Coordinates of N, CA and C and ligand atoms in Angstrom, one line a residue:
K1 N 10.9 -35.3 -17.5 CA 10.0 -34.5 -16.7 C 9.6 -33.2 -17.5
M2 N 8.4 -32.7 -17.2 CA 8.0 -31.5 -17.9 C 8.8 -30.3 -17.6
S3 N 8.7 -29.3 -18.6 CA 9.5 -28.1 -18.4 C 8.5 -27.0 -17.7
Y4 N 9.2 -26.0 -17.2 CA 8.5 -25.0 -16.4 C 7.4 -24.3 -17.3
D5 N 6.2 -24.1 -16.9 CA 5.1 -23.4 -17.6 C 5.1 -22.0 -17.1
K6 N 5.6 -21.1 -18.0 CA 5.6 -19.7 -17.7 C 4.2 -19.0 -17.5
N7 N 3.2 -19.7 -17.8 CA 1.8 -19.2 -17.7 C 1.1 -19.7 -16.4
N8 N 1.8 -20.4 -15.6 CA 1.2 -20.8 -14.3 C 0.8 -19.6 -13.5
I9 N -0.2 -19.7 -12.6 CA -0.7 -18.6 -11.9 C 0.3 -17.9 -11.0
F10 N 1.2 -18.6 -10.4 CA 2.2 -18.0 -9.6 C 3.3 -17.2 -10.4
A11 N 3.5 -17.7 -11.6 CA 4.4 -16.9 -12.5 C 3.7 -15.6 -12.9
K12 N 2.4 -15.6 -13.0 CA 1.7 -14.4 -13.4 C 1.7 -13.4 -12.2
I13 N 1.6 -14.0 -11.0 CA 1.7 -13.2 -9.7 C 3.1 -12.5 -9.7
L14 N 4.1 -13.3 -9.9 CA 5.5 -12.8 -9.8 C 5.7 -11.7 -10.9
R15 N 5.1 -11.8 -12.0 CA 5.2 -10.8 -13.0 C 4.3 -9.6 -12.8
G16 N 3.5 -9.7 -11.8 CA 2.6 -8.6 -11.4 C 1.4 -8.5 -12.4
E17 N 1.1 -9.6 -13.1 CA 0.0 -9.6 -14.0 C -1.3 -9.8 -13.3
I18 N -1.3 -10.5 -12.2 CA -2.5 -10.7 -11.4 C -2.0 -10.3 -9.9
P19 N -3.0 -9.8 -9.1 CA -2.6 -9.4 -7.8 C -2.5 -10.5 -6.8
C20 N -1.8 -10.2 -5.7 CA -1.8 -11.2 -4.6 C -1.9 -10.4 -3.3
N21 N -2.3 -11.0 -2.2 CA -2.4 -10.4 -0.9 C -1.0 -10.7 -0.2
K22 N -0.1 -9.8 -0.5 CA 1.3 -10.0 -0.1 C 1.6 -9.9 1.4
I23 N 2.4 -10.8 1.8 CA 2.8 -10.8 3.2 C 4.3 -10.3 3.3
Y24 N 5.1 -10.8 2.4 CA 6.6 -10.5 2.5 C 7.2 -10.7 1.1
E25 N 8.2 -9.9 0.9 CA 9.0 -10.1 -0.4 C 10.4 -9.7 -0.2
N26 N 11.3 -10.4 -0.8 CA 12.7 -10.0 -0.9 C 13.2 -10.3 -2.3
D27 N 14.5 -10.2 -2.5 CA 15.0 -10.5 -3.9 C 14.8 -11.9 -4.4
H28 N 14.6 -12.8 -3.4 CA 14.5 -14.2 -3.8 C 13.2 -14.9 -3.6
V29 N 12.3 -14.3 -2.8 CA 11.1 -15.0 -2.4 C 9.9 -14.0 -2.4
L30 N 8.7 -14.6 -2.5 CA 7.5 -13.8 -2.3 C 6.6 -14.7 -1.5
A31 N 5.9 -14.1 -0.5 CA 4.9 -14.8 0.3 C 3.6 -14.0 0.3
F32 N 2.5 -14.8 0.2 CA 1.2 -14.2 0.1 C 0.1 -15.1 0.7
H33 N -1.0 -14.6 0.9 CA -2.1 -15.4 1.5 C -2.7 -16.2 0.4
D34 N -3.0 -17.5 0.7 CA -3.7 -18.4 -0.2 C -5.1 -17.9 -0.5
I35 N -5.5 -17.9 -1.7 CA -6.8 -17.4 -2.2 C -8.0 -18.2 -1.6
N36 N -7.7 -19.4 -1.3 CA -8.7 -20.4 -0.8 C -8.3 -21.0 0.5
P37 N -8.2 -20.2 1.6 CA -7.6 -20.7 2.8 C -8.2 -22.0 3.4
Q38 N -7.3 -23.0 3.7 CA -7.8 -24.2 4.3 C -7.8 -24.2 5.8
K39 N -7.1 -23.2 6.4 CA -7.1 -22.9 7.8 C -7.2 -21.4 8.1
K40 N -7.3 -21.0 9.4 CA -7.5 -19.6 9.7 C -6.3 -18.8 9.0
I41 N -5.1 -19.3 9.1 CA -4.0 -18.7 8.4 C -3.5 -19.7 7.4
H42 N -3.4 -19.3 6.2 CA -2.9 -20.2 5.1 C -2.2 -19.3 4.1
A43 N -0.8 -19.4 4.3 CA 0.0 -18.6 3.4 C 0.8 -19.5 2.5
L44 N 1.3 -18.8 1.5 CA 2.2 -19.5 0.5 C 3.5 -18.8 0.4
V45 N 4.6 -19.5 0.3 CA 5.9 -19.0 0.2 C 6.5 -19.6 -1.1
I46 N 7.0 -18.7 -2.0 CA 7.5 -19.2 -3.3 C 8.8 -18.5 -3.6
P47 N 9.7 -19.3 -4.3 CA 10.9 -18.7 -4.8 C 10.5 -17.8 -6.1
K48 N 11.3 -16.8 -6.3 CA 11.1 -16.0 -7.5 C 11.6 -16.7 -8.8
G49 N 12.5 -17.6 -8.7 CA 13.0 -18.3 -9.8 C 12.0 -19.3 -10.3
E50 N 12.3 -19.8 -11.6 CA 11.4 -20.7 -12.2 C 11.7 -22.1 -11.9
Y51 N 11.0 -22.6 -10.8 CA 11.2 -24.0 -10.4 C 9.8 -24.7 -10.2
I52 N 9.7 -25.8 -10.8 CA 8.4 -26.5 -10.8 C 8.0 -27.0 -9.4
D53 N 9.0 -27.6 -8.8 CA 8.7 -28.2 -7.5 C 10.0 -28.4 -6.7
L54 N 9.9 -29.0 -5.5 CA 11.1 -29.0 -4.6 C 12.2 -29.8 -5.2
D55 N 11.9 -30.9 -6.0 CA 13.0 -31.7 -6.6 C 13.7 -30.8 -7.6
D56 N 12.9 -30.1 -8.5 CA 13.5 -29.2 -9.5 C 14.4 -28.1 -8.8
F57 N 13.9 -27.6 -7.8 CA 14.5 -26.5 -7.0 C 15.9 -27.0 -6.5
N58 N 15.8 -28.1 -5.8 CA 17.1 -28.7 -5.2 C 18.1 -29.1 -6.2
K59 N 17.7 -29.4 -7.4 CA 18.6 -29.7 -8.5 C 19.2 -28.5 -9.1
K60 N 18.4 -27.4 -9.3 CA 18.8 -26.3 -10.1 C 19.1 -25.0 -9.4
A61 N 18.5 -24.8 -8.3 CA 18.7 -23.5 -7.6 C 20.1 -23.3 -7.0
S62 N 20.5 -22.1 -6.8 CA 21.8 -21.8 -6.1 C 21.6 -22.0 -4.6
D63 N 22.7 -22.2 -4.0 CA 22.7 -22.4 -2.5 C 22.0 -21.2 -1.9
K64 N 22.3 -20.0 -2.4 CA 21.7 -18.7 -1.9 C 20.1 -18.8 -2.0
E65 N 19.6 -19.2 -3.1 CA 18.2 -19.3 -3.3 C 17.6 -20.4 -2.3
I66 N 18.3 -21.5 -2.1 CA 17.8 -22.5 -1.2 C 17.8 -22.0 0.2
V67 N 18.8 -21.3 0.6 CA 18.9 -20.8 2.0 C 17.8 -19.7 2.2
E68 N 17.6 -18.9 1.2 CA 16.7 -17.8 1.3 C 15.2 -18.3 1.4
L69 N 14.9 -19.3 0.6 CA 13.5 -19.9 0.7 C 13.3 -20.5 2.1
N70 N 14.3 -21.2 2.6 CA 14.1 -21.8 3.9 C 13.9 -20.7 5.0
K71 N 14.8 -19.7 4.9 CA 14.7 -18.7 5.9 C 13.4 -17.9 5.8
A72 N 12.9 -17.8 4.6 CA 11.6 -17.0 4.4 C 10.5 -17.7 5.1
I73 N 10.5 -19.1 5.1 CA 9.4 -19.8 5.8 C 9.3 -19.4 7.2
S74 N 10.4 -19.4 7.9 CA 10.4 -19.0 9.3 C 10.1 -17.5 9.5
H75 N 10.6 -16.7 8.6 CA 10.4 -15.2 8.7 C 8.9 -14.9 8.5
V76 N 8.2 -15.6 7.5 CA 6.8 -15.4 7.3 C 6.0 -15.9 8.4
S77 N 6.4 -17.1 8.9 CA 5.7 -17.6 10.1 C 5.7 -16.7 11.3
N78 N 6.9 -16.0 11.4 CA 7.0 -15.0 12.5 C 6.1 -13.8 12.2
I79 N 6.1 -13.3 11.0 CA 5.2 -12.2 10.7 C 3.8 -12.5 11.0
L80 N 3.4 -13.7 10.7 CA 2.0 -14.1 10.9 C 1.7 -14.5 12.3
K81 N 2.7 -14.4 13.2 CA 2.6 -14.9 14.6 C 2.3 -16.4 14.7
A82 N 2.6 -17.1 13.6 CA 2.3 -18.5 13.6 C 3.2 -19.3 14.5
S83 N 4.5 -18.8 14.6 CA 5.5 -19.6 15.3 C 5.2 -19.7 16.8
E84 N 4.3 -18.7 17.3 CA 4.0 -18.7 18.7 C 3.3 -20.0 19.2
K85 N 2.3 -20.5 18.4 CA 1.6 -21.6 18.8 C 1.8 -22.8 17.9
G86 N 2.7 -22.7 16.9 CA 3.0 -23.8 16.0 C 2.2 -23.7 14.7
Y87 N 2.7 -24.4 13.8 CA 2.1 -24.4 12.4 C 2.6 -25.6 11.7
R88 N 2.1 -25.7 10.5 CA 2.6 -26.8 9.6 C 3.0 -26.2 8.3
I89 N 4.1 -26.7 7.8 CA 4.5 -26.4 6.4 C 4.4 -27.7 5.5
L90 N 4.0 -27.4 4.3 CA 3.8 -28.6 3.4 C 4.1 -28.1 2.0
S91 N 4.6 -29.0 1.2 CA 4.8 -28.8 -0.2 C 4.4 -30.0 -1.0
N92 N 3.4 -29.8 -1.9 CA 2.9 -30.9 -2.7 C 3.8 -31.0 -4.0
I93 N 4.1 -32.2 -4.3 CA 5.0 -32.4 -5.5 C 4.3 -33.4 -6.5
G94 N 4.0 -32.9 -7.7 CA 3.5 -33.8 -8.7 C 2.1 -34.3 -8.5
L95 N 1.8 -35.3 -9.3 CA 0.5 -35.8 -9.4 C 0.0 -36.5 -8.1
D96 N 0.8 -37.5 -7.6 CA 0.4 -38.1 -6.4 C 0.5 -37.2 -5.2
G97 N 1.3 -36.2 -5.3 CA 1.4 -35.2 -4.2 C 0.2 -34.2 -4.2
G98 N -0.5 -34.2 -5.3 CA -1.7 -33.3 -5.4 C -1.3 -31.9 -5.7
Q99 N -0.2 -31.7 -6.4 CA 0.2 -30.3 -6.7 C -0.6 -29.8 -7.9
E100 N -1.2 -28.6 -7.7 CA -2.0 -28.0 -8.7 C -1.3 -26.9 -9.5
V101 N -0.5 -26.1 -8.8 CA 0.2 -25.0 -9.4 C 1.7 -25.5 -9.6
P102 N 2.1 -25.5 -10.9 CA 3.5 -26.0 -11.1 C 4.6 -25.0 -11.0
H103 N 4.6 -24.3 -9.8 CA 5.7 -23.5 -9.4 C 5.9 -23.8 -7.9
L104 N 7.1 -24.2 -7.5 CA 7.3 -24.6 -6.2 C 6.7 -23.6 -5.2
H105 N 6.0 -24.2 -4.2 CA 5.4 -23.3 -3.1 C 5.4 -24.2 -1.9
Y106 N 5.6 -23.5 -0.7 CA 5.4 -24.0 0.6 C 4.1 -23.4 1.1
H107 N 3.2 -24.3 1.6 CA 2.0 -23.8 2.3 C 2.4 -23.7 3.8
I108 N 1.9 -22.6 4.4 CA 2.0 -22.5 5.9 C 0.6 -22.5 6.4
F109 N 0.2 -23.5 7.2 CA -1.1 -23.6 7.9 C -0.9 -23.2 9.3
A110 N -1.8 -22.3 9.8 CA -1.6 -21.9 11.2 C -2.9 -21.2 11.7
G111 N -2.9 -20.7 13.0 CA -4.0 -20.0 13.5 C -5.0 -20.8 14.2
E112 N -4.9 -22.1 14.1 CA -5.8 -23.1 14.8 C -5.1 -24.4 14.7
K113 N -5.7 -25.4 15.4 CA -5.1 -26.8 15.3 C -5.2 -27.2 13.8
V114 N -4.1 -27.7 13.3 CA -4.1 -28.0 11.8 C -4.8 -29.3 11.6
G115 N -4.8 -30.2 12.5 CA -5.4 -31.5 12.3 C -4.5 -32.6 11.9
K116 N -5.1 -33.7 11.5 CA -4.2 -34.9 11.2 C -3.3 -34.6 10.0
M117 N -2.2 -35.4 9.9 CA -1.1 -35.0 9.1 C -1.5 -35.0 7.6
V118 N -2.2 -36.0 7.1 CA -2.6 -36.1 5.7 C -4.1 -36.6 5.6
T119 N -4.7 -36.3 4.5 CA -6.0 -36.9 4.3 C -6.1 -37.6 2.9
Ligands
AMP1 P1 -1.1 -27.0 -4.6 O1 -2.3 -27.9 -4.7 O2 -0.1 -27.4 -3.5 O3 -0.5 -26.8 -5.9 O4 -1.6 -25.6 -4.0 C1 -2.0 -24.5 -4.8 C2 -2.6 -23.5 -3.9 O5 -2.6 -22.2 -4.6 C3 -4.0 -23.8 -3.5 O6 -4.1 -23.8 -2.1 C4 -4.8 -22.6 -4.1 O7 -5.9 -22.2 -3.3 C5 -3.7 -21.5 -4.2 N1 -4.0 -20.5 -5.3 C6 -4.4 -20.7 -6.5 N2 -4.5 -19.5 -7.2 C7 -4.1 -18.6 -6.3 C8 -4.0 -17.1 -6.4 N3 -4.3 -16.5 -7.5 N4 -3.6 -16.5 -5.2 C9 -3.3 -17.2 -4.1 N5 -3.4 -18.5 -4.0 C10 -3.8 -19.2 -5.1

């Protein structure tokens, strides 16, 4: 499997080289609004560590990082008031998964009916 690409766009956001519309940050995670929202609310939650996707993360990340990323999804959904009416989380992995940015990210879709599960 390929190695982590330090020049991916989320790595640049984490280094502060390009801006993001930040929602939440702590020692382990960063959450920001997707630049090309597919729903009224479309946020991204990413670990600060260098992980390509969920498989890579679950293999290499510490228990603390894994817990913090999971908790951050709920925390960000609360900040966005998404948890009140429901929302969808999604993580694309690899080619068939349609992953475009090779740094693990969870999408949060909310603010309206999200629609059918996959297209
Ligand atoms: P994926 O196809 O799961 O890899 O999703 C990548 C997501 O990153 C897409 O929804 C893009 O719109 C989003 N994206 C790409 N560049 C940026 C950026 N600079 N700031 C925020 N979101 C971005």
